[in-house]
Coordinates of C-alpha atoms in Angstrom, one line a residue:
Chain A
X1 CA -10.7 -185.1 -191.4
X2 CA -9.9 -184.9 -187.7
X3 CA -11.3 -181.8 -186.1
X4 CA -8.9 -181.9 -183.1
X5 CA -5.4 -183.2 -183.3
X6 CA -3.2 -183.9 -180.3
X7 CA 0.1 -185.2 -181.5
X8 CA 1.7 -186.1 -178.1
X9 CA 0.4 -189.5 -176.8
X10 CA 2.4 -189.2 -173.6
X11 CA 4.6 -186.9 -171.7
X12 CA 6.8 -186.9 -168.6
X13 CA 7.3 -183.8 -166.6
X14 CA 9.3 -183.1 -163.5
X15 CA 7.4 -181.9 -160.5
X16 CA 7.3 -178.0 -160.3
X17 CA 8.2 -177.6 -163.9
X18 CA 5.9 -176.3 -166.7
X19 CA 4.5 -178.5 -169.4
X20 CA 2.9 -177.6 -172.7
X21 CA 0.3 -179.8 -174.4
X22 CA -0.3 -179.3 -178.1
X23 CA -3.7 -179.0 -179.7
X24 CA -4.5 -178.0 -183.3
X25 CA -8.0 -177.8 -184.6
X26 CA -9.8 -177.6 -187.9
X27 CA -13.0 -175.7 -188.5
X28 CA -14.6 -173.4 -191.1
X29 CA -16.9 -171.8 -188.5
X30 CA -16.0 -168.3 -187.4
X31 CA -17.6 -168.9 -184.0
X32 CA -16.3 -171.8 -182.0
X33 CA -15.0 -172.6 -178.5
X34 CA -12.0 -174.6 -177.4
X35 CA -11.9 -176.6 -174.2
X36 CA -9.4 -178.6 -172.2
X37 CA -10.5 -181.4 -169.9
X38 CA -8.5 -183.5 -167.5
X39 CA -9.4 -187.2 -167.0
X40 CA -7.8 -188.9 -164.1
X41 CA -7.9 -192.7 -163.7
X42 CA -11.3 -192.5 -162.1
X43 CA -12.8 -191.6 -165.4
X44 CA -14.4 -188.3 -164.7
X45 CA -13.8 -185.5 -167.2
X46 CA -12.8 -182.4 -165.3
X47 CA -13.2 -179.0 -167.1
X48 CA -10.0 -177.0 -167.0
X49 CA -10.2 -174.0 -169.3
X50 CA -12.1 -172.4 -172.2
X51 CA -11.2 -170.1 -175.0
X52 CA -13.7 -168.6 -177.4
X53 CA -12.8 -167.8 -181.0
X54 CA -13.6 -164.1 -180.5
X55 CA -11.6 -163.8 -177.3
X56 CA -8.6 -161.6 -177.9
X57 CA -6.8 -162.5 -174.7
X58 CA -5.5 -166.0 -173.8
X59 CA -7.5 -167.7 -171.2
X60 CA -6.0 -168.4 -167.8
X61 CA -7.4 -170.4 -164.8
X62 CA -5.0 -170.7 -161.9
X63 CA -2.0 -172.8 -163.0
X64 CA -3.6 -173.4 -166.4
X65 CA -3.2 -171.1 -169.4
X66 CA -4.2 -171.5 -173.0
X67 CA -1.9 -170.3 -175.7
X68 CA -4.4 -169.5 -178.4
X69 CA -3.0 -168.8 -181.9
X70 CA -5.9 -168.4 -184.2
X71 CA -4.1 -168.0 -187.4
X72 CA -2.3 -171.3 -186.8
X73 CA -5.4 -172.9 -185.4
X74 CA -3.7 -174.0 -182.3
X75 CA -4.8 -174.0 -178.7
X76 CA -2.0 -175.3 -176.5
X77 CA -2.5 -175.9 -172.8
X78 CA 0.3 -174.8 -170.4
X79 CA 0.4 -176.2 -166.9
X80 CA 2.7 -174.3 -164.7
X81 CA 4.4 -175.7 -161.6
X82 CA 3.3 -179.3 -162.2
X83 CA 2.1 -181.3 -159.2
X84 CA 1.9 -185.0 -158.8
X85 CA -1.9 -184.7 -158.9
X86 CA -1.6 -183.4 -162.4
X87 CA -0.8 -186.9 -163.7
X88 CA -3.8 -187.7 -165.9
X89 CA -5.0 -187.8 -169.5
X90 CA -5.7 -184.4 -171.0
X91 CA -8.2 -183.8 -173.8
X92 CA -8.6 -180.8 -176.1
X93 CA -12.1 -180.3 -177.4
X94 CA -14.0 -178.0 -179.7
X95 CA -17.6 -176.9 -180.1
X96 CA -18.5 -175.3 -183.4
X97 CA -21.1 -172.6 -183.7
X98 CA -24.3 -173.7 -181.9
X99 CA -23.7 -177.4 -182.3
X100 CA -24.3 -179.2 -179.1
X101 CA -21.6 -181.7 -179.2
X102 CA -17.9 -181.5 -178.4
X103 CA -15.3 -183.0 -180.7
X104 CA -12.4 -184.4 -178.7
X105 CA -8.8 -185.1 -179.6
X106 CA -7.1 -188.4 -178.8
X107 CA -5.7 -187.1 -175.6
X108 CA -2.2 -186.7 -174.1
X109 CA -1.2 -188.7 -171.0
X110 CA 0.9 -186.6 -168.6
X111 CA 3.0 -188.3 -165.9
X112 CA 4.5 -186.0 -163.3
X113 CA 7.7 -187.3 -161.7
X114 CA 8.7 -186.4 -158.1
Chain B
X1 CA -23.8 -178.7 -155.2
X2 CA -23.9 -182.4 -156.3
X3 CA -22.2 -183.2 -159.5
X4 CA -23.4 -185.5 -162.4
X5 CA -24.2 -188.9 -161.1
X6 CA -24.1 -192.0 -163.3
X7 CA -25.2 -195.5 -162.4
X8 CA -24.1 -198.2 -162.4
X9 CA -20.4 -197.5 -162.4
X10 CA -19.4 -200.9 -163.6
X11 CA -21.3 -203.6 -165.3
X12 CA -20.7 -206.8 -167.3
X13 CA -23.0 -208.1 -169.9
X14 CA -22.9 -210.8 -172.6
X15 CA -23.4 -210.4 -176.3
X16 CA -27.0 -210.1 -177.3
X17 CA -28.1 -208.7 -174.0
X18 CA -29.3 -205.1 -173.5
X19 CA -28.2 -202.5 -171.0
X20 CA -29.7 -199.3 -169.5
X21 CA -27.5 -196.6 -168.1
X22 CA -28.7 -193.8 -166.0
X23 CA -27.6 -190.2 -165.5
X24 CA -28.7 -187.6 -163.1
X25 CA -27.5 -184.1 -164.1
X26 CA -26.5 -181.3 -161.9
X27 CA -29.5 -179.7 -160.3
X28 CA -31.0 -177.1 -162.6
X29 CA -29.3 -178.4 -165.7
X30 CA -31.7 -179.3 -168.4
X31 CA -29.2 -180.4 -171.1
X32 CA -27.8 -183.9 -170.9
X33 CA -25.5 -185.5 -173.4
X34 CA -23.8 -188.9 -173.7
X35 CA -20.4 -189.8 -175.0
X36 CA -18.8 -193.2 -175.6
X37 CA -15.1 -193.6 -174.9
X38 CA -13.0 -196.5 -176.2
X39 CA -9.3 -196.9 -176.6
X40 CA -9.6 -197.3 -180.4
X41 CA -12.2 -194.6 -181.2
X42 CA -11.6 -192.2 -178.4
X43 CA -14.5 -190.0 -177.2
X44 CA -17.5 -189.9 -179.5
X45 CA -20.8 -188.1 -179.1
X46 CA -23.9 -190.2 -178.9
X47 CA -26.8 -187.8 -178.3
X48 CA -28.0 -184.8 -176.5
X49 CA -31.3 -184.1 -174.8
X50 CA -33.0 -180.9 -173.6
X51 CA -36.4 -180.8 -171.9
X52 CA -37.1 -184.4 -172.9
X53 CA -36.3 -183.8 -176.6
X54 CA -33.4 -185.2 -178.4
X55 CA -31.7 -182.3 -180.2
X56 CA -28.7 -183.9 -181.7
X57 CA -27.5 -187.4 -182.4
X58 CA -24.1 -188.8 -183.3
X59 CA -23.2 -191.5 -185.8
X60 CA -24.2 -194.6 -183.9
X61 CA -26.5 -197.4 -185.0
X62 CA -30.1 -197.5 -183.9
X63 CA -29.2 -200.0 -181.2
X64 CA -28.2 -197.0 -179.2
X65 CA -31.1 -195.0 -177.9
X66 CA -31.8 -192.6 -175.1
X67 CA -34.5 -190.6 -173.4
X68 CA -34.9 -187.8 -170.8
X69 CA -37.4 -187.5 -168.1
X70 CA -39.3 -184.4 -166.9
X71 CA -36.8 -184.1 -164.0
X72 CA -33.9 -184.0 -166.5
X73 CA -32.6 -187.4 -165.6
X74 CA -31.6 -189.3 -168.6
X75 CA -31.1 -192.9 -169.6
X76 CA -29.4 -194.5 -172.5
X77 CA -30.1 -198.0 -173.7
X78 CA -28.0 -200.3 -175.9
X79 CA -29.8 -203.3 -177.3
X80 CA -28.3 -206.5 -178.8
X81 CA -24.9 -205.8 -177.3
X82 CA -21.8 -206.5 -179.3
X83 CA -18.2 -206.9 -178.1
X84 CA -17.3 -203.5 -179.6
X85 CA -19.8 -201.8 -177.3
X86 CA -17.4 -202.3 -174.4
X87 CA -16.6 -198.8 -173.4
X88 CA -16.8 -196.1 -170.8
X89 CA -20.1 -194.2 -171.2
X90 CA -19.9 -190.7 -170.0
X91 CA -22.8 -188.4 -169.3
X92 CA -22.5 -184.6 -169.2
X93 CA -24.8 -181.8 -168.3
X94 CA -24.8 -178.2 -169.3
X95 CA -26.5 -175.3 -167.5
X96 CA -27.3 -173.2 -170.6
X97 CA -30.3 -173.7 -172.9
X98 CA -28.4 -173.0 -176.0
X99 CA -25.0 -174.5 -176.9
X100 CA -23.3 -171.2 -176.7
X101 CA -19.7 -171.7 -177.4
X102 CA -18.8 -171.0 -173.8
X103 CA -21.1 -173.5 -172.2
X104 CA -18.8 -176.0 -170.6
X105 CA -20.0 -179.6 -170.0
X106 CA -19.8 -181.1 -166.6
X107 CA -19.2 -184.8 -166.7
X108 CA -20.0 -187.7 -164.5
X109 CA -17.5 -190.5 -163.6
X110 CA -19.0 -192.7 -166.3
X111 CA -20.4 -196.2 -166.5
X112 CA -17.8 -198.8 -167.6
X113 CA -19.5 -201.5 -169.6
X114 CA -17.8 -204.8 -170.5
X115 CA -19.4 -207.0 -173.0
X116 CA -18.3 -210.7 -173.0

C-alpha cells in the first residue's frame, strides 16, 4: 500500500492567490514526521516545512503552512500569495518512528500564472 | 555554509558499464542517504550511511552499492548498468545522529544518469 498519496498531478494557480496541495498518509506508527519538499527544474529538493505527529499546532514557515488533520491522516500544504518562483514539483514525505528513510508521494506540479 | 554537493551532475553510460557517483554532505553532517528518482517509480530510498556504516537499505538489487568515507563523503556505485537505471540520483545529508522524526534531509542537486 502507498504510504503517501498525492492525488493532484498538476495544478495551475494565479499569482498572488493561495493554493492547497493535498497529501494523505498511511502509517501504524504513533510517532512519525511529515515533510514537504519543493523540487524546481534544477532537480534539488528544497525542504519547506515539517509537522510531527505529536505537534498539536499546525506548522507554519513564512508563506507555507501545513494543515494537519491527524484523524483523517492528511497533511495538506498551503502556499499563500503564490509567486512565479513557486512553480515547481512539490513532494509530501513521511518518516516513521526512527526509520532513516523518507517515503515520498508522487508529487504535484504547480504552475503559477502571471 | 556549503550545501550538499554531488558529482558529476550529468553522465551518459551504456548498458553493461558501471558508474560511481559522489556526494559531499554539509560540513558536520555524518548521515548520508541516497534516493533514486524516475518518472515511473518516483523517489525511492536506496541506502543510508552514518559514520562509514550502512544503517538502512532499500529494495534494490545488489548491483547498487555504496560506501562512506571517514570525512563523511559518500559514493554509490551501480554495476552492470541497465536501461532502467536511467534516473536522477539524489544524495541527502542529515545533521542528527538518530533519525528523529524532525530531522529534515538536505538534498543535493542530483546526478542525472542516462543509460543507452
